[in-house]
Protein backbone atom coordinates (compact mmCIF):
# COMPACT_ATOMS: atom_id res chain seq x y z
CA UNK A 1 0.00 0.00 0.00
CA UNK A 2 1.33 3.43 -0.98
CA UNK A 3 1.85 5.48 2.14
CA UNK A 4 3.73 8.12 4.06
CA UNK A 5 4.57 6.99 7.58
CA UNK A 6 5.39 9.34 10.43
CA UNK A 7 6.67 8.45 13.86
CA UNK A 8 5.83 9.10 16.55
CA UNK A 9 2.15 10.01 16.13
CA UNK A 10 2.07 11.75 19.51
CA UNK A 11 4.81 13.16 21.70
CA UNK A 12 4.86 15.24 24.86
CA UNK A 13 8.27 16.53 25.80
CA UNK A 14 10.03 19.41 27.53
CA UNK A 15 11.75 22.54 26.32
CA UNK A 16 15.26 22.01 25.08
CA UNK A 17 15.21 18.24 24.71
CA UNK A 18 16.22 17.35 21.18
CA UNK A 19 13.72 15.30 19.22
CA UNK A 20 13.39 13.79 15.77
CA UNK A 21 10.20 13.00 13.90
CA UNK A 22 10.80 10.40 11.22
CA UNK A 23 9.06 10.30 7.86
CA UNK A 24 9.26 7.51 5.34
CA UNK A 25 7.53 7.02 1.98
CA UNK A 26 7.35 3.86 -0.11
CA UNK A 27 6.39 5.43 -3.44
CA UNK A 28 9.90 6.34 -4.68
CA UNK A 29 8.90 10.01 -4.70
CA UNK A 30 11.58 12.60 -5.29
CA UNK A 31 9.80 15.42 -3.49
CA UNK A 32 9.21 15.46 0.26
CA UNK A 33 8.14 18.20 2.61
CA UNK A 34 7.20 19.04 6.19
CA UNK A 35 4.31 21.21 7.32
CA UNK A 36 2.92 22.39 10.59
CA UNK A 37 -0.78 22.95 11.08
CA UNK A 38 -2.07 25.43 13.62
CA UNK A 39 -5.66 26.56 14.24
CA UNK A 40 -6.67 29.40 11.95
CA UNK A 41 -3.33 29.34 10.09
CA UNK A 42 -3.75 26.31 7.88
CA UNK A 43 -0.74 24.34 6.70
CA UNK A 44 2.58 26.15 6.63
CA UNK A 45 5.60 24.66 4.96
CA UNK A 46 8.70 24.20 7.13
CA UNK A 47 11.20 22.59 4.76
CA UNK A 48 11.08 20.71 1.52
CA UNK A 49 13.39 18.52 -0.52
CA UNK A 50 13.27 18.17 -4.28
CA UNK A 51 15.67 15.22 -4.28
CA UNK A 52 18.32 13.40 -2.26
CA UNK A 53 20.79 15.81 -0.63
CA UNK A 54 18.72 18.81 -1.79
CA UNK A 55 16.75 20.67 0.88
CA UNK A 56 15.26 24.16 1.00
CA UNK A 57 13.52 26.35 3.52
CA UNK A 58 9.79 26.80 3.41
CA UNK A 59 7.87 29.60 5.08
CA UNK A 60 8.59 28.76 8.72
CA UNK A 61 11.99 27.01 8.96
CA UNK A 62 13.25 28.65 12.17
CA UNK A 63 13.99 26.13 14.92
CA UNK A 64 13.91 23.12 12.61
CA UNK A 65 16.42 21.07 10.65
CA UNK A 66 15.97 18.36 8.05
CA UNK A 67 18.13 15.93 6.13
CA UNK A 68 17.61 13.90 2.98
CA UNK A 69 20.32 11.25 2.81
CA UNK A 70 18.15 8.74 1.02
CA UNK A 71 15.09 9.03 -1.14
CA UNK A 72 12.56 7.40 1.15
CA UNK A 73 13.36 9.21 4.42
CA UNK A 74 13.04 12.86 5.43
CA UNK A 75 13.39 13.33 9.20
CA UNK A 76 12.45 16.57 10.95
CA UNK A 77 14.79 17.56 13.77
CA UNK A 78 14.06 19.97 16.58
CA UNK A 79 17.46 20.61 18.20
CA UNK A 80 16.09 22.65 21.09
CA UNK A 81 12.30 22.53 21.09
CA UNK A 82 10.32 25.43 22.50
CA UNK A 83 6.63 25.73 23.46
CA UNK A 84 5.84 27.70 20.28
CA UNK A 85 6.67 24.55 18.33
CA UNK A 86 3.70 22.79 19.86
CA UNK A 87 1.70 21.88 16.80
CA UNK A 88 0.41 19.18 14.47
CA UNK A 89 3.07 18.21 11.94
CA UNK A 90 2.58 16.58 8.56
CA UNK A 91 5.09 14.99 6.24
CA UNK A 92 4.22 14.69 2.56
CA UNK A 93 5.75 13.35 -0.64
CA UNK A 94 5.12 13.99 -4.30
CA UNK A 95 5.90 12.33 -7.61
CA UNK A 96 7.29 14.22 -10.61
CA UNK A 97 7.36 17.50 -8.77
CA UNK A 98 5.80 18.72 -5.62
CA UNK A 99 2.09 18.31 -6.27
CA UNK A 100 -0.16 16.68 -5.64
CA UNK A 101 1.21 15.38 -2.41
CA UNK A 102 0.55 12.31 -0.33
CA UNK A 103 0.37 13.19 3.34
CA UNK A 104 1.09 11.16 6.43
CA UNK A 105 -1.45 11.03 9.24
CA UNK A 106 0.33 13.62 11.33
CA UNK A 107 2.42 13.90 14.48
CA UNK A 108 1.04 15.89 17.38
CA UNK A 109 3.89 17.47 19.36
CA UNK A 110 3.44 19.15 22.72
CA UNK A 111 6.44 21.03 24.08
CA UNK A 112 6.07 21.91 27.76
CA UNK B 1 2.54 39.12 1.59
CA UNK B 2 1.38 36.24 -0.51
CA UNK B 3 -1.71 34.44 0.68
CA UNK B 4 -4.25 31.85 -0.19
CA UNK B 5 -7.47 32.10 1.74
CA UNK B 6 -10.90 30.66 1.92
CA UNK B 7 -13.96 32.83 2.14
CA UNK B 8 -15.75 30.96 4.91
CA UNK B 9 -14.31 28.96 7.80
CA UNK B 10 -17.46 26.82 7.99
CA UNK B 11 -20.16 25.73 5.59
CA UNK B 12 -23.29 23.74 6.38
CA UNK B 13 -25.30 22.13 3.59
CA UNK B 14 -28.27 19.82 3.34
CA UNK B 15 -27.50 16.25 2.33
CA UNK B 16 -28.10 15.91 -1.39
CA UNK B 17 -27.54 19.59 -2.14
CA UNK B 18 -24.51 20.92 -3.98
CA UNK B 19 -21.66 22.49 -2.00
CA UNK B 20 -19.50 25.35 -3.19
CA UNK B 21 -16.28 26.18 -1.37
CA UNK B 22 -14.41 29.29 -2.40
CA UNK B 23 -10.76 30.30 -2.31
CA UNK B 24 -8.87 33.46 -3.24
CA UNK B 25 -5.14 33.84 -3.84
CA UNK B 26 -2.80 36.78 -4.14
CA UNK B 27 0.30 35.43 -5.89
CA UNK B 28 0.05 36.02 -9.63
CA UNK B 29 2.94 33.60 -10.12
CA UNK B 30 0.86 30.68 -8.83
CA UNK B 31 0.34 28.37 -11.76
CA UNK B 32 -1.01 25.22 -10.18
CA UNK B 33 -3.83 24.79 -7.71
CA UNK B 34 -4.97 21.85 -5.69
CA UNK B 35 -7.89 21.05 -3.45
CA UNK B 36 -7.36 18.75 -0.47
CA UNK B 37 -9.83 17.13 1.90
CA UNK B 38 -8.86 16.52 5.52
CA UNK B 39 -10.93 14.23 7.68
CA UNK B 40 -10.64 14.26 11.43
CA UNK B 41 -7.41 12.66 12.66
CA UNK B 42 -5.96 12.24 9.20
CA UNK B 43 -3.68 14.03 6.81
CA UNK B 44 -4.98 15.97 3.81
CA UNK B 45 -6.01 13.91 0.79
CA UNK B 46 -5.78 15.11 -2.79
CA UNK B 47 -9.16 15.72 -4.43
CA UNK B 48 -8.59 17.55 -7.69
CA UNK B 49 -6.12 19.93 -9.29
CA UNK B 50 -6.07 22.52 -12.04
CA UNK B 51 -3.33 24.30 -13.94
CA UNK B 52 -3.44 27.98 -14.74
CA UNK B 53 -3.98 27.34 -18.45
CA UNK B 54 -7.40 25.87 -17.65
CA UNK B 55 -10.52 27.42 -16.16
CA UNK B 56 -12.48 24.30 -15.32
CA UNK B 57 -11.78 20.70 -14.46
CA UNK B 58 -14.18 17.97 -13.50
CA UNK B 59 -13.77 14.84 -11.48
CA UNK B 60 -16.17 12.40 -9.93
CA UNK B 61 -18.82 14.60 -8.26
CA UNK B 62 -16.32 17.45 -7.97
CA UNK B 63 -15.58 20.41 -10.21
CA UNK B 64 -12.92 23.06 -9.79
CA UNK B 65 -13.30 26.46 -11.41
CA UNK B 66 -10.41 28.89 -11.77
CA UNK B 67 -10.83 32.60 -12.50
CA UNK B 68 -7.37 34.06 -12.97
CA UNK B 69 -8.70 37.54 -13.59
CA UNK B 70 -9.96 37.87 -10.04
CA UNK B 71 -7.59 35.24 -8.60
CA UNK B 72 -10.35 33.01 -7.37
CA UNK B 73 -11.03 29.32 -7.45
CA UNK B 74 -13.90 27.23 -6.21
CA UNK B 75 -14.63 23.60 -5.45
CA UNK B 76 -18.09 22.34 -6.25
CA UNK B 77 -19.29 19.07 -4.77
CA UNK B 78 -22.42 17.63 -6.35
CA UNK B 79 -25.06 15.81 -4.30
CA UNK B 80 -23.22 16.23 -1.02
CA UNK B 81 -23.07 13.11 1.15
CA UNK B 82 -22.29 12.56 4.84
CA UNK B 83 -18.87 11.23 3.86
CA UNK B 84 -18.04 14.64 2.43
CA UNK B 85 -17.86 16.10 5.95
CA UNK B 86 -14.30 17.34 6.34
CA UNK B 87 -12.08 20.39 6.17
CA UNK B 88 -11.27 21.46 2.62
CA UNK B 89 -8.07 23.29 1.72
CA UNK B 90 -6.99 24.98 -1.44
CA UNK B 91 -3.31 25.36 -2.20
CA UNK B 92 -1.50 27.41 -4.80
CA UNK B 93 1.95 26.68 -6.11
CA UNK B 94 4.46 28.78 -8.00
CA UNK B 95 7.18 26.48 -9.29
CA UNK B 96 10.48 26.96 -11.09
CA UNK B 97 13.06 24.34 -12.09
CA UNK B 98 14.90 24.77 -8.81
CA UNK B 99 12.31 25.83 -6.26
CA UNK B 100 8.71 25.45 -5.25
CA UNK B 101 6.54 27.91 -3.36
CA UNK B 102 3.39 26.42 -1.95
CA UNK B 103 0.80 28.29 0.07
CA UNK B 104 -2.22 26.66 1.68
CA UNK B 105 -5.45 28.32 2.65
CA UNK B 106 -6.70 28.03 6.21
CA UNK B 107 -9.53 25.65 5.35
CA UNK B 108 -13.33 25.48 5.27
CA UNK B 109 -15.09 22.98 7.47
CA UNK B 110 -17.99 21.40 5.58
CA UNK B 111 -20.77 19.89 7.65
CA UNK B 112 -23.76 18.01 6.28
CA UNK B 113 -27.29 18.34 7.65
CA UNK B 114 -29.41 15.19 7.37
Coordinates of C-alpha atoms in Angstrom, one line a residue:
Chain A
X1 CA 0.0 0.0 0.0
X2 CA 1.3 3.4 -1.0
X3 CA 1.8 5.5 2.1
X4 CA 3.7 8.1 4.1
X5 CA 4.6 7.0 7.6
X6 CA 5.4 9.3 10.4
X7 CA 6.7 8.4 13.9
X8 CA 5.8 9.1 16.6
X9 CA 2.2 10.0 16.1
X10 CA 2.1 11.8 19.5
X11 CA 4.8 13.2 21.7
X12 CA 4.9 15.2 24.9
X13 CA 8.3 16.5 25.8
X14 CA 10.0 19.4 27.5
X15 CA 11.7 22.5 26.3
X16 CA 15.3 22.0 25.1
X17 CA 15.2 18.2 24.7
X18 CA 16.2 17.4 21.2
X19 CA 13.7 15.3 19.2
X20 CA 13.4 13.8 15.8
X21 CA 10.2 13.0 13.9
X22 CA 10.8 10.4 11.2
X23 CA 9.1 10.3 7.9
X24 CA 9.3 7.5 5.3
X25 CA 7.5 7.0 2.0
X26 CA 7.4 3.9 -0.1
X27 CA 6.4 5.4 -3.4
X28 CA 9.9 6.3 -4.7
X29 CA 8.9 10.0 -4.7
X30 CA 11.6 12.6 -5.3
X31 CA 9.8 15.4 -3.5
X32 CA 9.2 15.5 0.3
X33 CA 8.1 18.2 2.6
X34 CA 7.2 19.0 6.2
X35 CA 4.3 21.2 7.3
X36 CA 2.9 22.4 10.6
X37 CA -0.8 22.9 11.1
X38 CA -2.1 25.4 13.6
X39 CA -5.7 26.6 14.2
X40 CA -6.7 29.4 12.0
X41 CA -3.3 29.3 10.1
X42 CA -3.7 26.3 7.9
X43 CA -0.7 24.3 6.7
X44 CA 2.6 26.2 6.6
X45 CA 5.6 24.7 5.0
X46 CA 8.7 24.2 7.1
X47 CA 11.2 22.6 4.8
X48 CA 11.1 20.7 1.5
X49 CA 13.4 18.5 -0.5
X50 CA 13.3 18.2 -4.3
X51 CA 15.7 15.2 -4.3
X52 CA 18.3 13.4 -2.3
X53 CA 20.8 15.8 -0.6
X54 CA 18.7 18.8 -1.8
X55 CA 16.8 20.7 0.9
X56 CA 15.3 24.2 1.0
X57 CA 13.5 26.4 3.5
X58 CA 9.8 26.8 3.4
X59 CA 7.9 29.6 5.1
X60 CA 8.6 28.8 8.7
X61 CA 12.0 27.0 9.0
X62 CA 13.2 28.6 12.2
X63 CA 14.0 26.1 14.9
X64 CA 13.9 23.1 12.6
X65 CA 16.4 21.1 10.6
X66 CA 16.0 18.4 8.1
X67 CA 18.1 15.9 6.1
X68 CA 17.6 13.9 3.0
X69 CA 20.3 11.3 2.8
X70 CA 18.2 8.7 1.0
X71 CA 15.1 9.0 -1.1
X72 CA 12.6 7.4 1.1
X73 CA 13.4 9.2 4.4
X74 CA 13.0 12.9 5.4
X75 CA 13.4 13.3 9.2
X76 CA 12.4 16.6 10.9
X77 CA 14.8 17.6 13.8
X78 CA 14.1 20.0 16.6
X79 CA 17.5 20.6 18.2
X80 CA 16.1 22.7 21.1
X81 CA 12.3 22.5 21.1
X82 CA 10.3 25.4 22.5
X83 CA 6.6 25.7 23.5
X84 CA 5.8 27.7 20.3
X85 CA 6.7 24.6 18.3
X86 CA 3.7 22.8 19.9
X87 CA 1.7 21.9 16.8
X88 CA 0.4 19.2 14.5
X89 CA 3.1 18.2 11.9
X90 CA 2.6 16.6 8.6
X91 CA 5.1 15.0 6.2
X92 CA 4.2 14.7 2.6
X93 CA 5.8 13.4 -0.6
X94 CA 5.1 14.0 -4.3
X95 CA 5.9 12.3 -7.6
X96 CA 7.3 14.2 -10.6
X97 CA 7.4 17.5 -8.8
X98 CA 5.8 18.7 -5.6
X99 CA 2.1 18.3 -6.3
X100 CA -0.2 16.7 -5.6
X101 CA 1.2 15.4 -2.4
X102 CA 0.5 12.3 -0.3
X103 CA 0.4 13.2 3.3
X104 CA 1.1 11.2 6.4
X105 CA -1.5 11.0 9.2
X106 CA 0.3 13.6 11.3
X107 CA 2.4 13.9 14.5
X108 CA 1.0 15.9 17.4
X109 CA 3.9 17.5 19.4
X110 CA 3.4 19.2 22.7
X111 CA 6.4 21.0 24.1
X112 CA 6.1 21.9 27.8
Chain B
X1 CA 2.5 39.1 1.6
X2 CA 1.4 36.2 -0.5
X3 CA -1.7 34.4 0.7
X4 CA -4.3 31.8 -0.2
X5 CA -7.5 32.1 1.7
X6 CA -10.9 30.7 1.9
X7 CA -14.0 32.8 2.1
X8 CA -15.7 31.0 4.9
X9 CA -14.3 29.0 7.8
X10 CA -17.5 26.8 8.0
X11 CA -20.2 25.7 5.6
X12 CA -23.3 23.7 6.4
X13 CA -25.3 22.1 3.6
X14 CA -28.3 19.8 3.3
X15 CA -27.5 16.2 2.3
X16 CA -28.1 15.9 -1.4
X17 CA -27.5 19.6 -2.1
X18 CA -24.5 20.9 -4.0
X19 CA -21.7 22.5 -2.0
X20 CA -19.5 25.4 -3.2
X21 CA -16.3 26.2 -1.4
X22 CA -14.4 29.3 -2.4
X23 CA -10.8 30.3 -2.3
X24 CA -8.9 33.5 -3.2
X25 CA -5.1 33.8 -3.8
X26 CA -2.8 36.8 -4.1
X27 CA 0.3 35.4 -5.9
X28 CA 0.1 36.0 -9.6
X29 CA 2.9 33.6 -10.1
X30 CA 0.9 30.7 -8.8
X31 CA 0.3 28.4 -11.8
X32 CA -1.0 25.2 -10.2
X33 CA -3.8 24.8 -7.7
X34 CA -5.0 21.9 -5.7
X35 CA -7.9 21.0 -3.4
X36 CA -7.4 18.8 -0.5
X37 CA -9.8 17.1 1.9
X38 CA -8.9 16.5 5.5
X39 CA -10.9 14.2 7.7
X40 CA -10.6 14.3 11.4
X41 CA -7.4 12.7 12.7
X42 CA -6.0 12.2 9.2
X43 CA -3.7 14.0 6.8
X44 CA -5.0 16.0 3.8
X45 CA -6.0 13.9 0.8
X46 CA -5.8 15.1 -2.8
X47 CA -9.2 15.7 -4.4
X48 CA -8.6 17.5 -7.7
X49 CA -6.1 19.9 -9.3
X50 CA -6.1 22.5 -12.0
X51 CA -3.3 24.3 -13.9
X52 CA -3.4 28.0 -14.7
X53 CA -4.0 27.3 -18.4
X54 CA -7.4 25.9 -17.6
X55 CA -10.5 27.4 -16.2
X56 CA -12.5 24.3 -15.3
X57 CA -11.8 20.7 -14.5
X58 CA -14.2 18.0 -13.5
X59 CA -13.8 14.8 -11.5
X60 CA -16.2 12.4 -9.9
X61 CA -18.8 14.6 -8.3
X62 CA -16.3 17.4 -8.0
X63 CA -15.6 20.4 -10.2
X64 CA -12.9 23.1 -9.8
X65 CA -13.3 26.5 -11.4
X66 CA -10.4 28.9 -11.8
X67 CA -10.8 32.6 -12.5
X68 CA -7.4 34.1 -13.0
X69 CA -8.7 37.5 -13.6
X70 CA -10.0 37.9 -10.0
X71 CA -7.6 35.2 -8.6
X72 CA -10.4 33.0 -7.4
X73 CA -11.0 29.3 -7.5
X74 CA -13.9 27.2 -6.2
X75 CA -14.6 23.6 -5.5
X76 CA -18.1 22.3 -6.2
X77 CA -19.3 19.1 -4.8
X78 CA -22.4 17.6 -6.3
X79 CA -25.1 15.8 -4.3
X80 CA -23.2 16.2 -1.0
X81 CA -23.1 13.1 1.1
X82 CA -22.3 12.6 4.8
X83 CA -18.9 11.2 3.9
X84 CA -18.0 14.6 2.4
X85 CA -17.9 16.1 5.9
X86 CA -14.3 17.3 6.3
X87 CA -12.1 20.4 6.2
X88 CA -11.3 21.5 2.6
X89 CA -8.1 23.3 1.7
X90 CA -7.0 25.0 -1.4
X91 CA -3.3 25.4 -2.2
X92 CA -1.5 27.4 -4.8
X93 CA 1.9 26.7 -6.1
X94 CA 4.5 28.8 -8.0
X95 CA 7.2 26.5 -9.3
X96 CA 10.5 27.0 -11.1
X97 CA 13.1 24.3 -12.1
X98 CA 14.9 24.8 -8.8
X99 CA 12.3 25.8 -6.3
X100 CA 8.7 25.4 -5.3
X101 CA 6.5 27.9 -3.4
X102 CA 3.4 26.4 -2.0
X103 CA 0.8 28.3 0.1
X104 CA -2.2 26.7 1.7
X105 CA -5.5 28.3 2.6
X106 CA -6.7 28.0 6.2
X107 CA -9.5 25.7 5.4
X108 CA -13.3 25.5 5.3
X109 CA -15.1 23.0 7.5
X110 CA -18.0 21.4 5.6
X111 CA -20.8 19.9 7.7
X112 CA -23.8 18.0 6.3
X113 CA -27.3 18.3 7.7
X114 CA -29.4 15.2 7.4

